[in-house]
XYZ file of C-alpha atoms in Angstrom:
707
model
C -7.833 -50.360 -33.371
C -9.789 -47.259 -32.294
C -11.414 -45.869 -29.143
C -13.966 -43.263 -28.142
C -12.594 -40.691 -25.714
C -14.765 -38.185 -23.828
C -12.482 -35.340 -24.914
C -13.154 -35.674 -28.661
C -16.231 -36.128 -30.825
C -14.662 -38.594 -33.300
C -13.161 -42.052 -32.725
C -9.409 -41.973 -32.096
C -7.314 -44.356 -34.190
C -4.290 -46.183 -32.794
C -0.993 -44.868 -34.205
C 2.158 -46.866 -33.529
C 4.688 -44.111 -34.229
C 5.026 -40.593 -35.643
C 7.534 -39.190 -38.061
C 8.405 -35.606 -37.122
C 10.305 -34.978 -40.335
C 7.236 -33.402 -41.973
C 5.261 -32.038 -39.016
C 5.595 -32.181 -35.229
C 2.566 -33.576 -33.431
C 1.665 -32.581 -29.852
C -0.534 -34.394 -27.350
C -3.765 -32.495 -26.616
C -3.788 -33.939 -23.100
C -0.348 -33.022 -21.729
C 0.898 -30.679 -24.460
C 4.152 -32.596 -25.005
C 5.563 -33.848 -28.295
C 3.977 -37.160 -29.311
C 6.398 -40.004 -29.855
C 5.783 -43.722 -29.783
C 2.319 -45.254 -29.517
C -0.636 -42.851 -29.450
C -4.254 -42.342 -30.493
C -5.387 -39.596 -32.815
C -7.924 -38.071 -35.141
C -5.938 -37.106 -38.229
C -8.870 -35.147 -39.670
C -9.000 -32.805 -36.653
C -5.303 -32.901 -35.769
C -6.190 -34.233 -32.298
C -3.718 -36.631 -30.665
C -3.275 -38.234 -27.254
C -0.406 -40.247 -25.780
C -1.535 -43.753 -24.935
C -0.793 -42.925 -21.259
C -3.063 -39.854 -21.475
C -5.945 -41.886 -22.915
C -5.631 -44.279 -19.983
C -5.838 -41.503 -17.382
C -9.076 -41.998 -15.410
C -11.855 -39.433 -15.811
C -12.115 -39.384 -12.020
C -9.161 -39.960 -9.697
C -9.097 -40.835 -6.005
C -5.743 -39.263 -5.165
C -3.839 -40.446 -2.065
C -2.657 -36.878 -1.385
C -6.178 -35.440 -1.523
C -8.465 -37.640 0.542
C -11.390 -35.226 0.852
C -12.628 -35.271 -2.766
C -11.967 -36.926 -6.095
C -10.166 -35.105 -8.911
C -12.071 -34.751 -12.192
C -10.305 -34.710 -15.560
C -11.300 -31.656 -17.634
C -10.291 -30.805 -21.189
C -9.686 -27.165 -20.215
C -9.239 -25.226 -16.993
C -12.508 -24.218 -15.299
C -11.613 -20.597 -14.538
C -11.577 -18.913 -17.913
C -8.321 -17.206 -16.939
C -4.918 -18.505 -15.926
C -4.687 -21.848 -14.128
C -1.594 -22.951 -12.154
C -0.661 -26.556 -11.413
C -0.502 -27.163 -7.656
C 2.338 -29.644 -8.045
C 4.866 -28.070 -10.438
C 3.685 -24.449 -10.307
C 3.468 -24.052 -14.100
C 0.500 -22.939 -16.198
C -2.119 -25.554 -17.159
C -2.871 -25.109 -20.872
C -4.273 -28.538 -21.771
C -6.115 -31.243 -19.813
C -6.345 -30.531 -16.100
C -7.336 -32.569 -13.059
C -9.550 -30.290 -10.999
C -11.194 -30.341 -7.577
C -13.808 -27.944 -6.222
C -11.225 -27.047 -3.523
C -9.469 -25.105 -6.312
C -6.783 -27.748 -6.637
C -5.522 -28.170 -10.203
C -2.913 -30.442 -11.802
C -1.437 -31.172 -15.193
C -2.453 -34.651 -16.257
C 1.181 -35.864 -15.952
C 1.638 -34.167 -12.549
C -1.502 -35.824 -11.199
C -0.411 -39.258 -12.449
C 3.190 -38.818 -11.275
C 2.243 -37.647 -7.763
C -0.336 -40.469 -7.613
C 2.498 -42.940 -8.187
C 4.436 -41.370 -5.294
C 1.395 -41.668 -3.041
C 0.788 -45.286 -3.994
C 4.465 -46.074 -3.245
C 5.082 -47.458 -6.707
C 8.820 -46.929 -6.197
C 9.709 -49.303 -9.008
C 8.749 -46.530 -11.434
C 11.621 -44.407 -10.062
C 14.352 -47.060 -10.189
C 15.368 -46.230 -13.754
C 15.630 -42.473 -13.100
C 19.240 -41.403 -12.382
C 19.900 -39.798 -8.998
C 22.287 -36.862 -8.694
C 24.272 -36.010 -5.572
C 24.877 -32.219 -5.485
C 27.826 -32.678 -3.101
C 29.728 -34.255 -6.008
C 30.855 -31.343 -8.170
C 30.338 -32.046 -11.874
C 30.400 -28.563 -13.379
C 27.043 -29.195 -15.060
C 24.924 -27.182 -12.631
C 23.020 -24.536 -14.584
C 21.633 -21.267 -13.225
C 18.163 -22.770 -13.624
C 19.080 -25.707 -11.380
C 20.536 -23.353 -8.763
C 17.126 -21.673 -8.510
C 15.072 -24.885 -8.816
C 12.932 -26.152 -5.926
C 11.672 -29.649 -5.181
C 8.017 -30.084 -6.218
C 7.284 -31.998 -3.006
C 8.817 -29.868 -0.233
C 9.563 -26.662 -2.203
C 13.025 -26.403 -0.730
C 16.097 -25.811 -2.975
C 16.662 -28.827 -5.199
C 20.422 -28.782 -4.624
C 20.000 -29.216 -0.852
C 20.095 -33.027 -1.169
C 20.162 -35.930 -3.645
C 17.630 -35.429 -6.433
C 16.250 -37.218 -9.482
C 17.510 -36.155 -12.890
C 15.401 -33.219 -14.150
C 15.548 -34.706 -17.665
C 12.411 -36.647 -16.731
C 10.415 -33.440 -16.357
C 10.254 -33.078 -12.569
C 12.286 -31.464 -9.802
C 12.185 -33.937 -6.928
C 14.387 -34.886 -3.987
C 14.960 -38.625 -3.700
C 14.116 -38.471 0.021
C 10.698 -36.930 -0.702
C 9.600 -40.051 -2.592
C 10.148 -42.135 0.555
C 8.201 -39.914 2.968
C 5.809 -41.842 5.245
C 2.163 -41.368 4.291
C 1.116 -41.022 7.941
C 2.870 -39.787 11.092
C 2.060 -39.024 14.716
C 3.310 -35.731 16.100
C 3.958 -34.445 19.604
C 2.041 -31.221 19.022
C -1.076 -32.846 17.598
C -1.728 -36.011 19.546
C -5.487 -36.131 18.886
C -5.164 -37.482 15.317
C -2.472 -38.732 12.951
C -1.139 -36.382 10.250
C -1.404 -37.480 6.606
C 0.853 -36.467 3.736
C -1.438 -34.253 1.638
C -1.693 -31.378 -0.792
C -2.352 -28.169 1.163
C -5.764 -27.599 -0.445
C -6.886 -25.218 2.316
C -3.705 -23.086 2.001
C -3.137 -23.353 5.767
C -0.123 -21.951 7.613
C 2.414 -24.377 9.048
C 2.084 -24.382 12.847
C 5.866 -24.373 13.243
C 7.169 -22.603 10.131
C 4.431 -19.930 10.370
C 4.214 -19.698 6.574
C 1.803 -21.179 4.030
C 2.987 -23.556 1.336
C 0.607 -23.334 -1.578
C 2.066 -26.219 -3.595
C 3.661 -29.560 -2.856
C 3.107 -31.811 0.167
C 2.432 -31.061 3.822
C 1.502 -33.197 6.812
C -2.076 -32.336 7.597
C -5.032 -33.054 9.846
C -7.901 -31.654 7.780
C -10.620 -31.725 10.496
C -8.397 -29.747 12.903
C -6.816 -27.554 10.201
C -3.410 -28.476 11.587
C -0.564 -28.371 9.048
C 3.189 -28.959 9.214
C 5.727 -28.484 6.443
C 7.598 -31.688 5.613
C 10.841 -30.355 7.093
C 9.064 -28.935 10.181
C 7.491 -32.296 10.992
C 10.902 -33.844 11.650
C 12.846 -31.081 13.427
C 14.264 -31.951 16.900
C 12.416 -30.882 20.038
C 15.587 -29.505 21.664
C 18.528 -27.717 20.078
C 21.640 -25.799 21.112
C 22.562 -22.646 19.253
C 25.942 -20.845 19.241
C 24.215 -17.463 19.474
C 22.381 -18.558 22.643
C 24.867 -20.619 24.636
C 23.372 -20.205 28.116
C 20.484 -22.659 27.739
C 19.059 -25.081 25.172
C 16.060 -24.027 23.094
C 12.962 -26.202 23.514
C 10.309 -26.629 20.817
C 7.074 -25.662 22.560
C 3.840 -23.673 22.499
C 4.486 -20.133 23.697
C 1.724 -18.020 25.231
C 3.618 -14.759 24.730
C 4.090 -12.514 21.698
C 7.865 -12.248 21.247
C 10.085 -11.410 18.244
C 12.086 -14.128 16.514
C 15.784 -13.334 16.971
C 16.552 -13.885 13.284
C 13.585 -12.695 11.186
C 12.177 -10.286 13.826
C 8.572 -11.303 13.087
C 6.530 -11.420 16.290
C 5.059 -14.758 17.336
C 1.334 -15.223 17.880
C -0.136 -16.714 21.045
C 0.364 -20.512 21.213
C 2.726 -20.601 18.240
C 5.109 -23.567 18.219
C 8.635 -22.138 18.354
C 12.051 -22.801 19.822
C 12.023 -21.022 23.152
C 14.212 -20.309 26.154
C 11.760 -19.404 28.904
C 14.530 -18.055 31.155
C 15.897 -15.548 28.623
C 12.675 -15.074 26.603
C 14.673 -16.055 23.525
C 12.600 -17.155 20.506
C 13.425 -18.726 17.140
C 10.930 -19.805 14.504
C 11.452 -23.387 13.424
C 12.095 -22.308 9.839
C 14.637 -19.690 10.959
C 16.817 -22.307 12.662
C 17.806 -23.497 9.197
C 18.363 -19.996 7.789
C 20.999 -20.013 5.029
C 24.542 -19.269 6.182
C 25.249 -17.155 3.098
C 22.806 -14.859 1.306
C 23.670 -13.163 -1.971
C 21.443 -10.353 -3.225
C 23.483 -8.346 -5.711
C 20.485 -6.204 -6.590
C 20.666 -4.629 -3.127
C 24.306 -5.191 -2.060
C 27.402 -6.061 -4.061
C 28.863 -8.565 -1.548
C 27.441 -11.708 0.100
C 26.150 -11.585 3.680
C 27.177 -14.327 6.133
C 25.183 -15.432 9.184
C 27.008 -14.251 12.317
C 26.550 -16.608 15.274
C 26.330 -13.819 17.855
C 23.799 -11.207 18.851
C 24.487 -7.530 18.125
C 22.613 -4.508 19.403
C 22.395 -2.423 16.225
C 21.454 -3.075 12.609
C 23.610 -0.965 10.287
C 20.919 -0.982 7.592
C 17.909 0.267 9.579
C 19.486 1.562 12.802
C 17.069 -0.325 15.051
C 18.193 -1.114 18.594
C 17.789 -4.726 19.740
C 19.835 -7.874 20.282
C 19.226 -9.871 17.105
C 21.258 -12.442 15.201
C 22.666 -10.566 12.196
C 24.161 -11.235 8.807
C 27.502 -9.534 8.212
C 29.383 -8.219 5.197
C 33.056 -8.428 6.163
C 34.094 -6.340 3.146
C 31.957 -3.351 4.156
C 32.068 -4.084 7.899
C 28.260 -4.167 8.128
C 25.956 -6.124 10.436
C 22.312 -6.216 9.347
C 19.046 -8.004 10.088
C 18.167 -10.826 7.741
C 15.211 -8.862 6.357
C 17.402 -5.772 5.854
C 19.646 -7.556 3.341
C 17.017 -6.790 0.702
C 16.407 -3.148 1.694
C 15.953 -1.259 -1.632
C 18.807 1.027 -2.617
C 16.554 3.741 -4.046
C 12.842 4.302 -3.410
C 10.151 6.825 -4.180
C 8.531 7.709 -0.849
C 5.159 9.467 -0.897
C 6.240 12.166 1.579
C 8.943 13.559 -0.728
C 9.060 14.763 -4.323
C 12.473 13.203 -5.140
C 13.793 9.660 -5.074
C 15.573 8.916 -1.797
C 18.630 6.664 -1.450
C 19.557 4.198 1.265
C 22.783 5.206 2.948
C 24.791 3.721 5.823
C 26.335 7.007 6.917
C 25.636 10.751 6.723
C 28.245 13.301 7.659
C 27.040 15.155 10.736
C 28.267 18.425 12.166
C 28.798 18.782 15.903
C 25.598 19.373 17.914
C 23.522 18.781 14.756
C 20.608 16.349 14.898
C 18.556 14.871 12.059
C 14.813 14.402 12.425
C 12.862 11.709 10.559
C 10.274 13.341 8.306
C 7.741 10.597 9.002
C 7.800 9.974 12.773
C 9.763 13.171 13.579
C 12.037 11.370 16.018
C 15.828 11.614 15.852
C 17.716 9.613 13.208
C 21.033 8.059 14.202
C 23.094 8.905 11.112
C 25.839 6.445 12.054
C 23.479 3.732 10.832
C 21.196 3.255 7.844
C 18.546 5.714 6.681
C 16.934 7.011 3.494
C 18.237 10.406 2.438
C 17.748 13.036 -0.276
C 20.953 15.033 -0.662
C 19.172 17.747 -2.675
C 16.792 18.663 0.138
C 18.394 17.128 3.250
C 15.218 15.045 3.567
C 15.785 12.038 5.836
C 13.583 9.207 7.055
C 14.120 6.039 9.100
C 14.336 2.886 6.991
C 11.466 1.252 8.886
C 9.320 4.395 8.631
C 9.800 4.484 4.855
C 9.209 0.783 4.168
C 6.773 -0.504 6.806
C 3.735 0.222 4.604
C 4.087 -1.027 0.988
C 1.544 1.600 -0.135
C 3.904 4.386 0.944
C 6.809 3.621 -1.385
C 8.043 1.726 -4.394
C 11.527 0.658 -5.442
C 13.047 2.474 -8.415
C 16.003 1.859 -10.700
C 18.947 4.179 -10.269
C 18.422 5.474 -13.814
C 14.720 6.213 -13.366
C 13.895 9.927 -13.406
C 10.991 11.581 -11.655
C 8.592 14.151 -13.009
C 9.618 17.524 -11.604
C 7.660 20.476 -10.316
C 7.263 22.910 -13.165
C 8.215 26.571 -12.683
C 5.528 29.226 -12.802
C 4.268 29.778 -16.323
C 0.816 31.177 -15.557
C 2.092 34.758 -15.375
C 3.255 36.950 -18.179
C 5.240 39.687 -16.424
C 4.442 43.016 -18.088
C 6.349 45.260 -15.647
C 7.679 44.861 -12.111
C 4.172 45.491 -10.719
C 1.915 44.326 -13.593
C 1.252 40.774 -14.713
C -1.084 39.014 -17.140
C -2.360 35.804 -15.522
C -3.517 32.882 -17.668
C -6.772 32.557 -15.717
C -7.902 36.165 -15.886
C -8.626 38.294 -18.927
C -7.275 41.620 -17.603
C -3.927 43.005 -16.455
C -3.336 42.518 -12.688
C -1.559 45.140 -10.582
C 0.579 44.448 -7.507
C -0.850 46.182 -4.430
C -0.202 46.445 -0.710
C -3.403 48.312 0.183
C -5.110 46.157 2.821
C -8.091 48.130 4.127
C -11.370 46.526 3.099
C -12.205 42.827 3.401
C -11.121 41.115 0.192
C -11.001 37.425 -0.741
C -8.270 35.886 -2.852
C -9.795 34.188 -5.904
C -7.164 31.456 -5.668
C -7.388 30.265 -2.054
C -10.556 32.177 -0.962
C -8.759 33.357 2.193
C -8.871 37.027 3.234
C -6.230 39.301 1.718
C -3.778 40.226 4.497
C -0.491 40.404 2.532
C 0.591 41.863 -0.820
C -1.636 40.835 -3.698
C -2.476 41.329 -7.352
C -5.779 43.007 -8.191
C -7.807 43.809 -11.292
C -8.898 47.436 -11.724
C -11.799 46.396 -13.965
C -13.441 43.670 -11.882
C -13.574 42.083 -8.440
C -10.574 39.750 -8.906
C -7.744 39.402 -6.370
C -4.812 37.026 -6.014
C -2.319 36.724 -3.193
C 1.164 37.161 -4.599
C 2.003 33.652 -3.386
C -1.097 32.209 -5.135
C -0.140 33.915 -8.393
C 3.316 32.310 -8.236
C 2.242 28.704 -7.592
C 3.864 25.998 -9.752
C 1.715 24.367 -12.417
C 2.626 20.913 -11.062
C 3.406 20.188 -7.437
C 4.145 17.263 -5.130
C 2.157 16.935 -1.892
C 3.470 14.977 1.065
C 0.052 13.509 1.945
C -0.934 12.311 -1.556
C -0.461 8.525 -1.803
C -0.602 8.342 -5.621
C 2.875 9.900 -5.717
C 1.885 11.800 -8.851
C 2.451 15.506 -9.272
C -0.870 17.324 -8.997
C -1.759 19.858 -11.681
C -3.048 23.345 -10.912
C -6.396 24.159 -12.513
C -9.253 26.637 -12.292
C -12.740 27.288 -13.610
C -15.030 25.147 -11.463
C -16.656 24.890 -8.052
C -15.474 21.667 -6.426
C -15.311 19.875 -3.077
C -11.821 19.509 -1.606
C -10.993 15.878 -0.792
C -8.983 16.923 2.270
C -11.079 19.485 4.167
C -14.452 18.702 2.540
C -15.306 22.368 1.842
C -16.767 23.556 -1.442
C -14.618 26.194 -3.096
C -14.645 28.316 -6.233
C -10.881 28.874 -6.070
C -7.948 27.196 -7.753
C -7.483 23.437 -7.390
C -4.688 20.916 -7.647
C -5.975 17.741 -9.298
C -4.507 14.247 -9.755
C -4.884 12.718 -13.211
C -4.645 9.196 -11.738
C -7.094 9.138 -8.811
C -8.959 12.346 -9.798
C -8.351 13.724 -6.305
C -8.927 17.471 -5.836
C -7.153 19.729 -3.401
C -7.963 23.327 -2.480
C -5.135 25.841 -2.106
C -5.713 26.206 1.649
C -4.951 22.524 2.180
C -2.135 22.569 -0.367
C -0.201 24.983 1.863
C -0.250 22.652 4.895
C 3.276 21.476 5.696
C 4.286 18.230 7.373
C 5.973 20.459 9.958
C 3.270 23.030 10.642
C 2.791 25.894 13.029
C -0.390 27.353 14.476
C -0.757 30.737 16.136
C -2.765 28.920 18.779
C 0.256 26.950 20.013
C 3.888 27.730 20.768
C 5.481 24.557 19.334
C 5.700 23.055 15.893
C 3.132 20.306 15.232
C 3.517 17.149 13.157
C 1.117 14.808 11.312
C 0.060 11.721 13.240
C -2.199 8.877 12.098
C -3.723 6.652 14.787
C -5.214 3.181 14.317
C -8.282 4.371 16.228
C -10.318 7.582 16.220
C -8.929 8.495 19.623
C -7.010 11.685 18.826
C -8.926 14.582 20.417
C -8.507 17.987 18.776
C -7.488 20.663 21.299
C -9.443 23.315 19.400
C -12.848 21.624 19.094
C -12.706 18.308 21.055
C -13.497 16.321 17.924
C -12.075 12.769 17.970
C -10.375 11.669 14.777
C -7.762 9.333 13.301
C -5.524 12.007 11.820
C -4.214 15.034 13.698
C -1.249 17.344 13.862
C 0.436 16.571 17.146
C 2.905 18.389 19.395
C 5.892 16.316 20.534
C 6.371 18.386 23.671
C 2.846 18.491 25.110
C -0.626 17.009 24.650
C -1.714 19.485 21.976
C -3.528 18.114 18.893
C -5.185 19.804 15.936
C -7.248 18.116 13.271
C -6.836 19.479 9.755
C -9.963 21.637 9.601
C -8.944 23.530 12.741
C -5.357 23.895 11.530
C -6.578 25.541 8.301
C -9.127 27.894 9.890
C -8.769 31.394 8.361
C -7.259 33.937 10.766
C -10.033 36.340 9.743
C -13.452 35.510 8.324
C -16.456 37.515 7.172
C -20.025 36.469 7.997
C -22.718 37.681 5.598
C -24.808 39.225 8.397
C -21.935 41.092 10.106
C -20.328 44.422 9.202
C -16.853 43.645 10.549
C -14.723 40.577 9.944
C -14.240 38.095 12.788
C -10.788 37.231 14.150
C -9.841 33.675 15.087
C -9.424 33.531 18.876
C -7.830 30.675 20.802
C -9.426 31.172 24.214
C -12.408 32.987 25.696
C -11.379 35.972 27.824
C -14.701 35.725 29.677
C -13.956 32.280 31.071
C -15.537 33.074 34.431
C -18.865 34.341 33.102
C -20.984 31.476 31.837
C -23.690 33.817 30.507
C -21.241 35.023 27.832
C -20.580 31.519 26.531
C -23.148 31.682 23.757
C -22.745 31.944 20.015
C -24.059 35.289 18.731
C -25.027 33.708 15.414
C -26.850 30.470 16.334
C -27.554 31.631 19.936
C -26.582 28.222 21.298
C -24.135 27.575 24.116
C -20.393 27.554 23.371
C -17.648 25.590 25.076
C -15.261 28.305 26.394
C -12.294 25.966 25.876
C -12.928 25.748 22.143
C -11.476 28.089 19.561
C -13.927 30.761 18.394
C -14.319 33.748 16.124
C -14.564 37.119 17.872
C -15.269 40.672 16.735
C -13.754 43.147 19.205
C -15.571 46.108 17.622
C -19.000 44.589 18.261
C -17.955 42.352 21.181
C -19.579 39.376 19.474
C -18.335 35.784 19.546
C -19.385 32.762 17.519
C -18.665 29.123 16.799
C -16.109 28.727 14.026
C -18.559 26.592 12.026
C -21.284 29.248 12.360
C -19.039 31.980 10.959
C -17.713 29.880 8.089
C -20.892 27.956 7.291
C -20.802 25.628 4.301
C -20.028 28.166 1.601
C -17.362 30.564 2.946
C -15.008 29.485 0.186
C -17.421 30.142 -2.674
C -16.975 33.794 -3.537
C -20.081 35.952 -3.960
C -20.289 37.191 -7.530
C -18.821 34.010 -9.016
C -20.466 33.341 -12.383
C -21.865 29.814 -12.721
C -21.927 28.688 -16.377
C -23.562 25.214 -16.253
C -26.896 26.748 -17.253
C -28.443 28.053 -20.502
C -27.602 31.586 -19.276
C -25.035 32.630 -16.630
C -26.048 32.581 -12.959
C -24.354 34.566 -10.190
C -23.505 33.166 -6.737
C -25.239 35.342 -4.103
C -25.501 35.239 -0.306
C -28.513 37.357 0.631
C -28.693 39.222 3.937
C -32.310 40.321 3.560
C -35.283 39.626 1.268
C -35.201 35.888 0.722
C -37.134 34.913 -2.431
C -38.421 31.405 -3.027
C -36.278 28.827 -4.826
C -37.816 28.076 -8.234
C -36.994 24.373 -7.869
C -38.023 23.429 -4.300
C -40.160 26.470 -3.368
C -38.335 27.140 -0.065
C -36.757 30.486 0.880
C -33.209 31.102 -0.390
C -31.533 31.755 2.990
C -27.982 30.705 2.077
C -25.914 30.435 -1.080
C -28.109 30.815 -4.137
C -27.717 31.117 -7.880
C -29.432 34.136 -9.388
C -29.902 35.362 -12.936
C -28.842 39.016 -13.208
C -30.422 39.530 -16.624
C -32.845 42.465 -16.536
C -36.411 41.212 -16.365
C -35.439 37.685 -15.231
C -36.198 36.722 -11.626
C -34.775 33.185 -11.766
C -33.168 32.127 -8.440
C -32.453 28.667 -6.985
C -30.704 27.170 -3.980
C -27.143 26.110 -4.654
C -27.978 22.617 -3.374
C -30.951 22.334 -5.722
C -28.783 23.107 -8.739
C -25.657 21.265 -7.698
C -25.557 17.922 -9.439
C -21.989 16.936 -10.046
C -18.550 17.123 -8.535
C -17.050 19.991 -10.531
C -19.386 22.781 -11.691
C -18.015 25.214 -14.236
C -17.604 28.929 -13.566
C -16.475 31.880 -15.646
C -12.804 32.824 -15.390
């Protein structure tokens, strides 16, 4: 006897039995070992169980009424395919629907039998009562979940797993159709959740298994949520019963703390505004998570005002550890012990207590509010860095959990200087000896940060090269509190680049990230998360708003990110915070000084910029020259190229070009033909008159310069 099967090119011959003494034979349909009657092509080594050959090419499944399932010989995605019944990978035949529902051939047939109520097929499968202790419960069974409801298998009587499925006995007898109080328009049918909809009561999606569903209305209930009572009494809310109802307020669940959405179906006491999610009513009484705490936590049937893990105020139903005398939120049971937080260079550890001296307060280094050290926080004992638990973990992009044995890359000590004497050094990025100097008379720019020299510095006696002492001593690798990659950035030099923070072009030193290729100028690298500005009396702190509604006090620009004062309504956006205290304009003899208010507030005729000759806002910060009595917009003094040093040698050209900022005689650009009024590149070779605009030559992110 033979048959033609769509899955194979040759006829398949009937085989009554297989001997596995020589070679094991596996079914190409379900992937399991072939035993008993089968069909096969011995020449190709292709075999199918008789049951797999009888599987229909197209199935009308009772748990998926919208479309038929089509039998395919391989998954349609090219990549990994997961069965929507058992959750395992589909590596052989697969029943597939365009809704992205996929099933092993055996899972489709087995669940079809459940839907058709062919209960006789289950009579020979042994049932196991977990309440009867046998000592045969494996760790795998303890973690197993029912394929129908996806609740723990050991919660109720289940069929023996030896038959290949995890299934509660009660889930086989579920009614195929129900009517529900909260969806009276249509009946709900037992279905696969093909649309991945959230349960209206449990508030969570269930990707696999069965749900009660009204597809036209997109209304879904978990199996267990469909049968919960409409009124309950709880020991942690004894005043009134809780009624299952639609709530038109956004309130936090007293167990999980997640806030309800408008018209969610929850257990609610309207008098006390007390809310419980339906799924939280059946929260486990004991939770063990030895990865994060060595003892089990037990549900405490009372409300407490403080969580010992996160320190948050609020009357919630906690879990307690009687050994450690801790009361914590349910979600805080799994708070990581050690994390790497992007605001700090070291790993920080979760602690329940920090010794505190009298009158001493600790300030969170994220929100900059006080931390109650009698409760949980994240702390670095090396640096006394502290942060609220919720501040550290509310955004998964801001941190990651680390093992206690994991070590972090450390900031490297200075190795760019070879100290010749107490006042002489040889720097890796300059060819000559540099001498320490304190002579601050003429306007000089540091070649590292491009800011004016106003403190002690190193200088070269042979060329126009200067370095602030602090810039010469920078570490080769450094952590930055605002860099999300959490990598150490590496100090580099030798190119003109655009800073990713302030947006200015600069010819100075840069810190670069080898992961995201981010670039950071030295001016921005010196910005602290607890900054000060000479234009304000208080310390200012970083603040990120969800909307661009933070108005800078220096320029009135609205932005998302500012440095904010906790004591008054003062804000600074980053570009105003990093304005140089002195700046030189190419057309002026004297340097300008940053000024925080206009002394001529009462004389409107003086409120004009002496560079662009347009009106100024007297409330904005400005640059002022007291010697010439001239004032100007900050952007007019700085322009676009203040941080590209004149005389810088540009090497991305057949012969070197020099950066120049002409004050008079503006030749034509040899690329676009327009006058070179701003930064230009000029060939200094005798007899060569080549000159071009910087913008005409600029073609890539980092342009190389001579060191």
